[in-house]
C-alpha cells in the first residue's frame, strides 16, 4: 500500500489528538511510529533496552573520521520497490545519498570456492555440472536444462540456508528437471550463455515456483529481491536514516531501559523495566511494542489472550551473522571486482565487496562473511576470536592477500542470534520443518493483532519479514489502529519513578 495513503488514513481517523503513547524499542519501527504519531499531535516516549539506538540498523565505522570506511552489520540494501523505506529516505532528506548496491551475481569476476576449487562466478555452472554429475549431467535432459539447473543450484547454494539447498536438489531430481525441459530456457541465458536472468524466468513461469516445495517457493521470493538489479544503498551508511529520524522526533529516547514485564489491563498497559539495576513500573494509555518476539517471549506477559501468546512463542527467527574486515587496501579491485559478492566457501558463504568508494587513505572494508540459518548459528557459537580466525582463514583461500601481515587492520562482527536485544536475525515465514503444514504466510496478522491498548509493530508483524519495508509498514498500521481507537480520559500523577494514572488505578486494580 502507498505510504502517503496509509498516512492520510491515519489523519482522517484521528478524532482526538494528545494521546500519551509509550513506544518500546528504538529501531526503525519504533522511530517511524514516534515520528508519525507526533506529527498527528500525540505525545510520545520511547523506552530502549540497549545502550544504542537503531536496533538491526547498525553501521559500524572503522575510525572516527567523517569519511571512515564502514560496514553494515544489519540492513544494507533497499530494493527500489520498497516504497515505505524510500518514502522515509526522501522525507529525511537522504535521497541524494541513494546509490546502486551491486549484489550477488552482478559481479561476474567475483569468486566461488566449492570444496577447495576456486573459480570465477561466470565459470561456476559448467564446473558445477562436471563436479556434481547426477542430474546436472543426465543426458536425458538437454544441455540447456542441465546448465540452467546448475545455475539455479548455484544461486540457491550461495544464498539460502542448508535445508533449502537440499530441498532444491530433491525437487530437481523428482520433478523440476522435467518441468525445466518443457520450457524454452534460451531466452533467459545471457548473450555469452554464461548467466541466467532468474528474475525474468520466475516472473514468466509462475508454474515453476508453484511446483517447488513450499519453503523453497517462499525463499524464491527472497532470492528474487536479493538478486534484483535495482537494489539501492544509502551512501555513508544506513544509520543516517536512524539519526535523521532521531533528530526529527521531539520524544525523549530513554536508552538502557530494559522492559521486563508487560501487563495488559482494560484501558491501559503496565510496564516493568530495569534501569541501572533498579526496577520500575509505569503505566501508559497506549503502548506500541516493537520488541522482537524472540525477546518478548522470555518476559512476564499478563492479560494476553492464548492465540497471541502462541504467536509470540512460535514465531520463527532465523539467525544471521556478519563479519567485516577493515583492510589496508581494496586489493580485490585489482582483480576486476567492483562490488557484488563472492561465495567464499562452506561456513562463510557470502563475501560482499563495497560498491561505494571509500577514501583510500583510510583503507577499505569487505563484509567477509554474511551467513543466515545453520551457517550463522555455527559462527555464532564460536568465540569472537575463533570466528574471526575461521573467516580469515576461509576467505583467505579465495583472497590470499588477507594473510599478508597487517592487511586486516580491524574486525567487527555480530551474531544476531546471540544478540540480547533481538535474539535472532529476522523472522521467517517459511518453516524449517518441511512437514509442518501450519501456514506461516498469514501468521504476521496474528503477530500484529493488538491486545486492548497494547499495539505491535516490527518486522515480525509484517508481510515483508527481514526488511525495513516490513518494519515500517507494520508501524504505520499500528499507528492507524491507535489513532482510530476511542480515547480514554487521562490524569497522570507521579509516584517517584512510577507514573500512575489515578482514575484507571481506582477502577482497574480492584480485584
Ligand atoms: C543481518 C541482517 C541483514 C539485514 N539486511 C537488510 C537489508 O539489506 N535491507 C532491509 O531493508 N532490511 C534488512 N534487514 C532487516 C532490517 O534490519 C530489520 O527488518 C529492521 O531493522 C528491524 O527493525 P525493527 O524496528 O522491527 O526491530 P529492531 O531494529 O530489532 O528494533 C527493536 C528494538 O527493541 C529494542 N529492545 C529489545 N528488547 C528490549 C527490551 N527488553 N526493552 C526495551 N527495548 C528492547 C532493541 O534494542 C531494538 O532497538 C536485515 C536484518 C539483519 C539482521
PDB file of N, CA and C in Angstrom, residues 120-193:
ATOM      1  N   UNK A 120      36.037 -18.272 -10.969  1.00  0.00           N
ATOM      2  CA  UNK A 120      35.237 -17.055 -11.100  1.00  0.00           C
ATOM      3  C   UNK A 120      33.770 -17.429 -11.216  1.00  0.00           C
ATOM      4  N   UNK A 121      32.913 -16.549 -10.752  1.00  0.00           N
ATOM      5  CA  UNK A 121      31.464 -16.774 -10.765  1.00  0.00           C
ATOM      6  C   UNK A 121      30.970 -17.179 -12.152  1.00  0.00           C
ATOM      7  N   UNK A 122      31.500 -16.510 -13.174  1.00  0.00           N
ATOM      8  CA  UNK A 122      30.992 -16.761 -14.531  1.00  0.00           C
ATOM      9  C   UNK A 122      31.270 -18.200 -14.981  1.00  0.00           C
ATOM     10  N   UNK A 123      32.240 -18.861 -14.367  1.00  0.00           N
ATOM     11  CA  UNK A 123      32.549 -20.241 -14.774  1.00  0.00           C
ATOM     12  C   UNK A 123      31.843 -21.282 -13.914  1.00  0.00           C
ATOM     13  N   UNK A 124      31.083 -20.804 -12.927  1.00  0.00           N
ATOM     14  CA  UNK A 124      30.555 -21.726 -11.911  1.00  0.00           C
ATOM     15  C   UNK A 124      29.643 -22.827 -12.456  1.00  0.00           C
ATOM     16  N   UNK A 125      28.590 -22.507 -13.222  1.00  0.00           N
ATOM     17  CA  UNK A 125      27.639 -23.564 -13.583  1.00  0.00           C
ATOM     18  C   UNK A 125      28.275 -24.722 -14.341  1.00  0.00           C
ATOM     19  N   UNK A 126      29.179 -24.403 -15.307  1.00  0.00           N
ATOM     20  CA  UNK A 126      29.790 -25.508 -16.060  1.00  0.00           C
ATOM     21  C   UNK A 126      30.624 -26.385 -15.134  1.00  0.00           C
ATOM     22  N   UNK A 127      31.350 -25.730 -14.231  1.00  0.00           N
ATOM     23  CA  UNK A 127      32.168 -26.511 -13.303  1.00  0.00           C
ATOM     24  C   UNK A 127      31.295 -27.305 -12.342  1.00  0.00           C
ATOM     25  N   UNK A 128      30.169 -26.733 -11.960  1.00  0.00           N
ATOM     26  CA  UNK A 128      29.224 -27.440 -11.094  1.00  0.00           C
ATOM     27  C   UNK A 128      28.719 -28.712 -11.765  1.00  0.00           C
ATOM     28  N   UNK A 129      28.362 -28.545 -13.031  1.00  0.00           N
ATOM     29  CA  UNK A 129      27.839 -29.698 -13.779  1.00  0.00           C
ATOM     30  C   UNK A 129      28.821 -30.861 -13.702  1.00  0.00           C
ATOM     31  N   UNK A 130      30.091 -30.516 -14.003  1.00  0.00           N
ATOM     32  CA  UNK A 130      31.108 -31.575 -14.027  1.00  0.00           C
ATOM     33  C   UNK A 130      31.299 -32.177 -12.643  1.00  0.00           C
ATOM     34  N   UNK A 131      31.280 -31.287 -11.653  1.00  0.00           N
ATOM     35  CA  UNK A 131      31.611 -31.732 -10.324  1.00  0.00           C
ATOM     36  C   UNK A 131      30.517 -32.619  -9.714  1.00  0.00           C
ATOM     37  N   UNK A 132      29.288 -32.128  -9.825  1.00  0.00           N
ATOM     38  CA  UNK A 132      28.209 -32.827  -9.140  1.00  0.00           C
ATOM     39  C   UNK A 132      27.607 -33.965  -9.941  1.00  0.00           C
ATOM     40  N   UNK A 133      27.882 -33.941 -11.234  1.00  0.00           N
ATOM     41  CA  UNK A 133      27.365 -35.039 -12.079  1.00  0.00           C
ATOM     42  C   UNK A 133      25.855 -35.188 -11.877  1.00  0.00           C
ATOM     43  N   UNK A 134      25.366 -36.419 -11.646  1.00  0.00           N
ATOM     44  CA  UNK A 134      23.954 -36.669 -11.364  1.00  0.00           C
ATOM     45  C   UNK A 134      23.049 -35.967 -12.362  1.00  0.00           C
ATOM     46  N   UNK A 135      22.044 -35.314 -11.829  1.00  0.00           N
ATOM     47  CA  UNK A 135      21.048 -34.669 -12.689  1.00  0.00           C
ATOM     48  C   UNK A 135      21.653 -33.621 -13.613  1.00  0.00           C
ATOM     49  N   UNK A 136      22.763 -33.028 -13.163  1.00  0.00           N
ATOM     50  CA  UNK A 136      23.341 -31.951 -13.977  1.00  0.00           C
ATOM     51  C   UNK A 136      24.052 -32.485 -15.224  1.00  0.00           C
ATOM     52  N   UNK A 137      24.305 -33.778 -15.248  1.00  0.00           N
ATOM     53  CA  UNK A 137      24.959 -34.357 -16.434  1.00  0.00           C
ATOM     54  C   UNK A 137      24.088 -35.457 -17.055  1.00  0.00           C
ATOM     55  N   UNK A 138      22.876 -35.577 -16.567  1.00  0.00           N
ATOM     56  CA  UNK A 138      21.977 -36.620 -17.047  1.00  0.00           C
ATOM     57  C   UNK A 138      21.543 -36.290 -18.484  1.00  0.00           C
ATOM     58  N   UNK A 139      22.000 -37.080 -19.422  1.00  0.00           N
ATOM     59  CA  UNK A 139      21.797 -36.725 -20.842  1.00  0.00           C
ATOM     60  C   UNK A 139      20.357 -36.948 -21.322  1.00  0.00           C
ATOM     61  N   UNK A 140      19.502 -37.413 -20.430  1.00  0.00           N
ATOM     62  CA  UNK A 140      18.078 -37.426 -20.807  1.00  0.00           C
ATOM     63  C   UNK A 140      17.592 -35.978 -20.974  1.00  0.00           C
ATOM     64  N   UNK A 141      18.302 -35.057 -20.344  1.00  0.00           N
ATOM     65  CA  UNK A 141      17.898 -33.651 -20.425  1.00  0.00           C
ATOM     66  C   UNK A 141      18.850 -32.898 -21.350  1.00  0.00           C
ATOM     67  N   UNK A 142      18.322 -31.832 -21.972  1.00  0.00           N
ATOM     68  CA  UNK A 142      19.153 -31.046 -22.894  1.00  0.00           C
ATOM     69  C   UNK A 142      20.260 -30.336 -22.121  1.00  0.00           C
ATOM     70  N   UNK A 143      21.278 -29.963 -22.854  1.00  0.00           N
ATOM     71  CA  UNK A 143      22.404 -29.227 -22.271  1.00  0.00           C
ATOM     72  C   UNK A 143      21.909 -27.962 -21.569  1.00  0.00           C
ATOM     73  N   UNK A 144      20.929 -27.307 -22.223  1.00  0.00           N
ATOM     74  CA  UNK A 144      20.416 -26.059 -21.682  1.00  0.00           C
ATOM     75  C   UNK A 144      19.707 -26.283 -20.322  1.00  0.00           C
ATOM     76  N   UNK A 145      18.910 -27.332 -20.255  1.00  0.00           N
ATOM     77  CA  UNK A 145      18.211 -27.638 -18.993  1.00  0.00           C
ATOM     78  C   UNK A 145      19.223 -27.917 -17.897  1.00  0.00           C
ATOM     79  N   UNK A 146      20.260 -28.675 -18.237  1.00  0.00           N
ATOM     80  CA  UNK A 146      21.251 -29.058 -17.214  1.00  0.00           C
ATOM     81  C   UNK A 146      22.019 -27.835 -16.719  1.00  0.00           C
ATOM     82  N   UNK A 147      22.370 -26.960 -17.675  1.00  0.00           N
ATOM     83  CA  UNK A 147      23.111 -25.751 -17.310  1.00  0.00           C
ATOM     84  C   UNK A 147      22.230 -24.820 -16.463  1.00  0.00           C
ATOM     85  N   UNK A 148      20.980 -24.738 -16.864  1.00  0.00           N
ATOM     86  CA  UNK A 148      20.042 -23.882 -16.133  1.00  0.00           C
ATOM     87  C   UNK A 148      19.875 -24.390 -14.694  1.00  0.00           C
ATOM     88  N   UNK A 149      19.700 -25.689 -14.576  1.00  0.00           N
ATOM     89  CA  UNK A 149      19.531 -26.287 -13.238  1.00  0.00           C
ATOM     90  C   UNK A 149      20.781 -26.050 -12.396  1.00  0.00           C
ATOM     91  N   UNK A 150      21.941 -26.146 -13.026  1.00  0.00           N
ATOM     92  CA  UNK A 150      23.190 -25.935 -12.282  1.00  0.00           C
ATOM     93  C   UNK A 150      23.279 -24.487 -11.798  1.00  0.00           C
ATOM     94  N   UNK A 151      22.815 -23.556 -12.631  1.00  0.00           N
ATOM     95  CA  UNK A 151      22.804 -22.149 -12.221  1.00  0.00           C
ATOM     96  C   UNK A 151      21.870 -21.929 -11.044  1.00  0.00           C
ATOM     97  N   UNK A 152      20.704 -22.548 -11.158  1.00  0.00           N
ATOM     98  CA  UNK A 152      19.714 -22.414 -10.099  1.00  0.00           C
ATOM     99  C   UNK A 152      20.287 -22.922  -8.773  1.00  0.00           C
ATOM    100  N   UNK A 153      20.922 -24.077  -8.868  1.00  0.00           N
ATOM    101  CA  UNK A 153      21.520 -24.661  -7.660  1.00  0.00           C
ATOM    102  C   UNK A 153      22.629 -23.745  -7.131  1.00  0.00           C
ATOM    103  N   UNK A 154      23.395 -23.140  -8.046  1.00  0.00           N
ATOM    104  CA  UNK A 154      24.471 -22.230  -7.634  1.00  0.00           C
ATOM    105  C   UNK A 154      23.890 -21.055  -6.857  1.00  0.00           C
ATOM    106  N   UNK A 155      22.808 -20.504  -7.387  1.00  0.00           N
ATOM    107  CA  UNK A 155      22.205 -19.337  -6.744  1.00  0.00           C
ATOM    108  C   UNK A 155      21.673 -19.718  -5.360  1.00  0.00           C
ATOM    109  N   UNK A 156      20.970 -20.827  -5.303  1.00  0.00           N
ATOM    110  CA  UNK A 156      20.402 -21.246  -4.013  1.00  0.00           C
ATOM    111  C   UNK A 156      21.526 -21.606  -3.035  1.00  0.00           C
ATOM    112  N   UNK A 157      22.566 -22.293  -3.529  1.00  0.00           N
ATOM    113  CA  UNK A 157      23.703 -22.646  -2.663  1.00  0.00           C
ATOM    114  C   UNK A 157      24.346 -21.411  -2.067  1.00  0.00           C
ATOM    115  N   UNK A 158      24.372 -20.354  -2.834  1.00  0.00           N
ATOM    116  CA  UNK A 158      25.076 -19.157  -2.398  1.00  0.00           C
ATOM    117  C   UNK A 158      24.279 -18.391  -1.363  1.00  0.00           C
ATOM    118  N   UNK A 159      22.961 -18.392  -1.508  1.00  0.00           N
ATOM    119  CA  UNK A 159      22.157 -17.515  -0.670  1.00  0.00           C
ATOM    120  C   UNK A 159      21.437 -18.221   0.474  1.00  0.00           C
ATOM    121  N   UNK A 160      20.972 -19.433   0.230  1.00  0.00           N
ATOM    122  CA  UNK A 160      19.989 -19.985   1.166  1.00  0.00           C
ATOM    123  C   UNK A 160      20.613 -20.805   2.294  1.00  0.00           C
ATOM    124  N   UNK A 161      19.841 -20.982   3.378  1.00  0.00           N
ATOM    125  CA  UNK A 161      20.299 -21.875   4.442  1.00  0.00           C
ATOM    126  C   UNK A 161      20.251 -23.341   4.009  1.00  0.00           C
ATOM    127  N   UNK A 162      20.925 -24.201   4.780  1.00  0.00           N
ATOM    128  CA  UNK A 162      21.183 -25.588   4.385  1.00  0.00           C
ATOM    129  C   UNK A 162      19.977 -26.397   3.961  1.00  0.00           C
ATOM    130  N   UNK A 163      18.868 -26.295   4.717  1.00  0.00           N
ATOM    131  CA  UNK A 163      17.726 -27.153   4.422  1.00  0.00           C
ATOM    132  C   UNK A 163      17.181 -26.893   3.022  1.00  0.00           C
ATOM    133  N   UNK A 164      17.234 -25.643   2.590  1.00  0.00           N
ATOM    134  CA  UNK A 164      16.674 -25.302   1.284  1.00  0.00           C
ATOM    135  C   UNK A 164      17.598 -25.726   0.144  1.00  0.00           C
ATOM    136  N   UNK A 165      18.898 -25.770   0.428  1.00  0.00           N
ATOM    137  CA  UNK A 165      19.832 -26.228  -0.606  1.00  0.00           C
ATOM    138  C   UNK A 165      19.507 -27.670  -0.948  1.00  0.00           C
ATOM    139  N   UNK A 166      19.286 -28.466   0.104  1.00  0.00           N
ATOM    140  CA  UNK A 166      18.970 -29.882  -0.110  1.00  0.00           C
ATOM    141  C   UNK A 166      17.601 -30.016  -0.765  1.00  0.00           C
ATOM    142  N   UNK A 167      16.691 -29.132  -0.374  1.00  0.00           N
ATOM    143  CA  UNK A 167      15.329 -29.202  -0.879  1.00  0.00           C
ATOM    144  C   UNK A 167      15.285 -28.973  -2.392  1.00  0.00           C
ATOM    145  N   UNK A 168      16.067 -28.032  -2.892  1.00  0.00           N
ATOM    146  CA  UNK A 168      16.064 -27.785  -4.340  1.00  0.00           C
ATOM    147  C   UNK A 168      16.570 -29.020  -5.077  1.00  0.00           C
ATOM    148  N   UNK A 169      17.651 -29.593  -4.563  1.00  0.00           N
ATOM    149  CA  UNK A 169      18.212 -30.752  -5.252  1.00  0.00           C
ATOM    150  C   UNK A 169      17.181 -31.882  -5.327  1.00  0.00           C
ATOM    151  N   UNK A 170      16.480 -32.070  -4.223  1.00  0.00           N
ATOM    152  CA  UNK A 170      15.424 -33.106  -4.203  1.00  0.00           C
ATOM    153  C   UNK A 170      14.340 -32.801  -5.226  1.00  0.00           C
ATOM    154  N   UNK A 171      13.886 -31.528  -5.220  1.00  0.00           N
ATOM    155  CA  UNK A 171      12.815 -31.123  -6.144  1.00  0.00           C
ATOM    156  C   UNK A 171      13.268 -31.286  -7.596  1.00  0.00           C
ATOM    157  N   UNK A 172      14.528 -30.934  -7.852  1.00  0.00           N
ATOM    158  CA  UNK A 172      15.035 -31.057  -9.226  1.00  0.00           C
ATOM    159  C   UNK A 172      14.986 -32.512  -9.652  1.00  0.00           C
ATOM    160  N   UNK A 173      15.483 -33.352  -8.746  1.00  0.00           N
ATOM    161  CA  UNK A 173      15.579 -34.777  -9.065  1.00  0.00           C
ATOM    162  C   UNK A 173      14.180 -35.376  -9.311  1.00  0.00           C
ATOM    163  N   UNK A 174      13.238 -35.004  -8.431  1.00  0.00           N
ATOM    164  CA  UNK A 174      11.943 -35.679  -8.519  1.00  0.00           C
ATOM    165  C   UNK A 174      11.081 -35.149  -9.666  1.00  0.00           C
ATOM    166  N   UNK A 175      11.085 -33.841  -9.925  1.00  0.00           N
ATOM    167  CA  UNK A 175      10.188 -33.383 -10.993  1.00  0.00           C
ATOM    168  C   UNK A 175      10.577 -32.078 -11.682  1.00  0.00           C
ATOM    169  N   UNK A 176      11.425 -31.254 -11.044  1.00  0.00           N
ATOM    170  CA  UNK A 176      11.654 -29.929 -11.642  1.00  0.00           C
ATOM    171  C   UNK A 176      12.489 -29.975 -12.925  1.00  0.00           C
ATOM    172  N   UNK A 177      13.355 -31.008 -13.049  1.00  0.00           N
ATOM    173  CA  UNK A 177      14.128 -31.124 -14.301  1.00  0.00           C
ATOM    174  C   UNK A 177      13.170 -31.332 -15.477  1.00  0.00           C
ATOM    175  N   UNK A 178      12.149 -32.151 -15.249  1.00  0.00           N
ATOM    176  CA  UNK A 178      11.168 -32.392 -16.312  1.00  0.00           C
ATOM    177  C   UNK A 178      10.441 -31.096 -16.656  1.00  0.00           C
ATOM    178  N   UNK A 179      10.147 -30.351 -15.614  1.00  0.00           N
ATOM    179  CA  UNK A 179       9.448 -29.076 -15.822  1.00  0.00           C
ATOM    180  C   UNK A 179      10.333 -28.116 -16.638  1.00  0.00           C
ATOM    181  N   UNK A 180      11.615 -28.059 -16.266  1.00  0.00           N
ATOM    182  CA  UNK A 180      12.535 -27.162 -16.996  1.00  0.00           C
ATOM    183  C   UNK A 180      12.657 -27.592 -18.460  1.00  0.00           C
ATOM    184  N   UNK A 181      12.683 -28.899 -18.659  1.00  0.00           N
ATOM    185  CA  UNK A 181      12.870 -29.439 -20.010  1.00  0.00           C
ATOM    186  C   UNK A 181      11.734 -28.997 -20.945  1.00  0.00           C
ATOM    187  N   UNK A 182      10.569 -28.800 -20.373  1.00  0.00           N
ATOM    188  CA  UNK A 182       9.404 -28.408 -21.182  1.00  0.00           C
ATOM    189  C   UNK A 182       9.469 -26.946 -21.624  1.00  0.00           C
ATOM    190  N   UNK A 183      10.299 -26.155 -20.931  1.00  0.00           N
ATOM    191  CA  UNK A 183      10.281 -24.705 -21.168  1.00  0.00           C
ATOM    192  C   UNK A 183      11.375 -24.286 -22.147  1.00  0.00           C
ATOM    193  N   UNK A 184      11.124 -23.181 -22.842  1.00  0.00           N
ATOM    194  CA  UNK A 184      12.175 -22.617 -23.695  1.00  0.00           C
ATOM    195  C   UNK A 184      13.038 -21.719 -22.810  1.00  0.00           C
ATOM    196  N   UNK A 185      14.211 -22.243 -22.446  1.00  0.00           N
ATOM    197  CA  UNK A 185      15.060 -21.525 -21.495  1.00  0.00           C
ATOM    198  C   UNK A 185      16.032 -20.572 -22.181  1.00  0.00           C
ATOM    199  N   UNK A 186      16.137 -20.695 -23.517  1.00  0.00           N
ATOM    200  CA  UNK A 186      17.184 -19.952 -24.225  1.00  0.00           C
ATOM    201  C   UNK A 186      17.077 -18.452 -23.962  1.00  0.00           C
ATOM    202  N   UNK A 187      15.848 -17.959 -23.812  1.00  0.00           N
ATOM    203  CA  UNK A 187      15.664 -16.512 -23.637  1.00  0.00           C
ATOM    204  C   UNK A 187      16.185 -16.010 -22.289  1.00  0.00           C
ATOM    205  N   UNK A 188      16.434 -16.930 -21.372  1.00  0.00           N
ATOM    206  CA  UNK A 188      16.871 -16.497 -20.032  1.00  0.00           C
ATOM    207  C   UNK A 188      18.387 -16.538 -19.857  1.00  0.00           C
ATOM    208  N   UNK A 189      19.094 -17.015 -20.878  1.00  0.00           N
ATOM    209  CA  UNK A 189      20.559 -17.016 -20.798  1.00  0.00           C
ATOM    210  C   UNK A 189      21.106 -15.697 -21.327  1.00  0.00           C
ATOM    211  N   UNK A 190      22.201 -15.223 -20.726  1.00  0.00           N
ATOM    212  CA  UNK A 190      22.838 -14.005 -21.226  1.00  0.00           C
ATOM    213  C   UNK A 190      23.424 -14.282 -22.610  1.00  0.00           C
ATOM    214  N   UNK A 191      23.854 -13.206 -23.308  1.00  0.00           N
ATOM    215  CA  UNK A 191      24.356 -13.362 -24.679  1.00  0.00           C
ATOM    216  C   UNK A 191      25.476 -14.387 -24.760  1.00  0.00           C
ATOM    217  N   UNK A 192      26.400 -14.321 -23.778  1.00  0.00           N
ATOM    218  CA  UNK A 192      27.525 -15.279 -23.809  1.00  0.00           C
ATOM    219  C   UNK A 192      27.070 -16.654 -23.319  1.00  0.00           C
ATOM    220  N   UNK A 193      25.840 -16.736 -22.857  1.00  0.00           N
ATOM    221  CA  UNK A 193      25.312 -18.027 -22.394  1.00  0.00           C
ATOM    222  C   UNK A 193      25.831 -18.443 -21.035  1.00  0.00           C
TER     223      UNK A 193
END
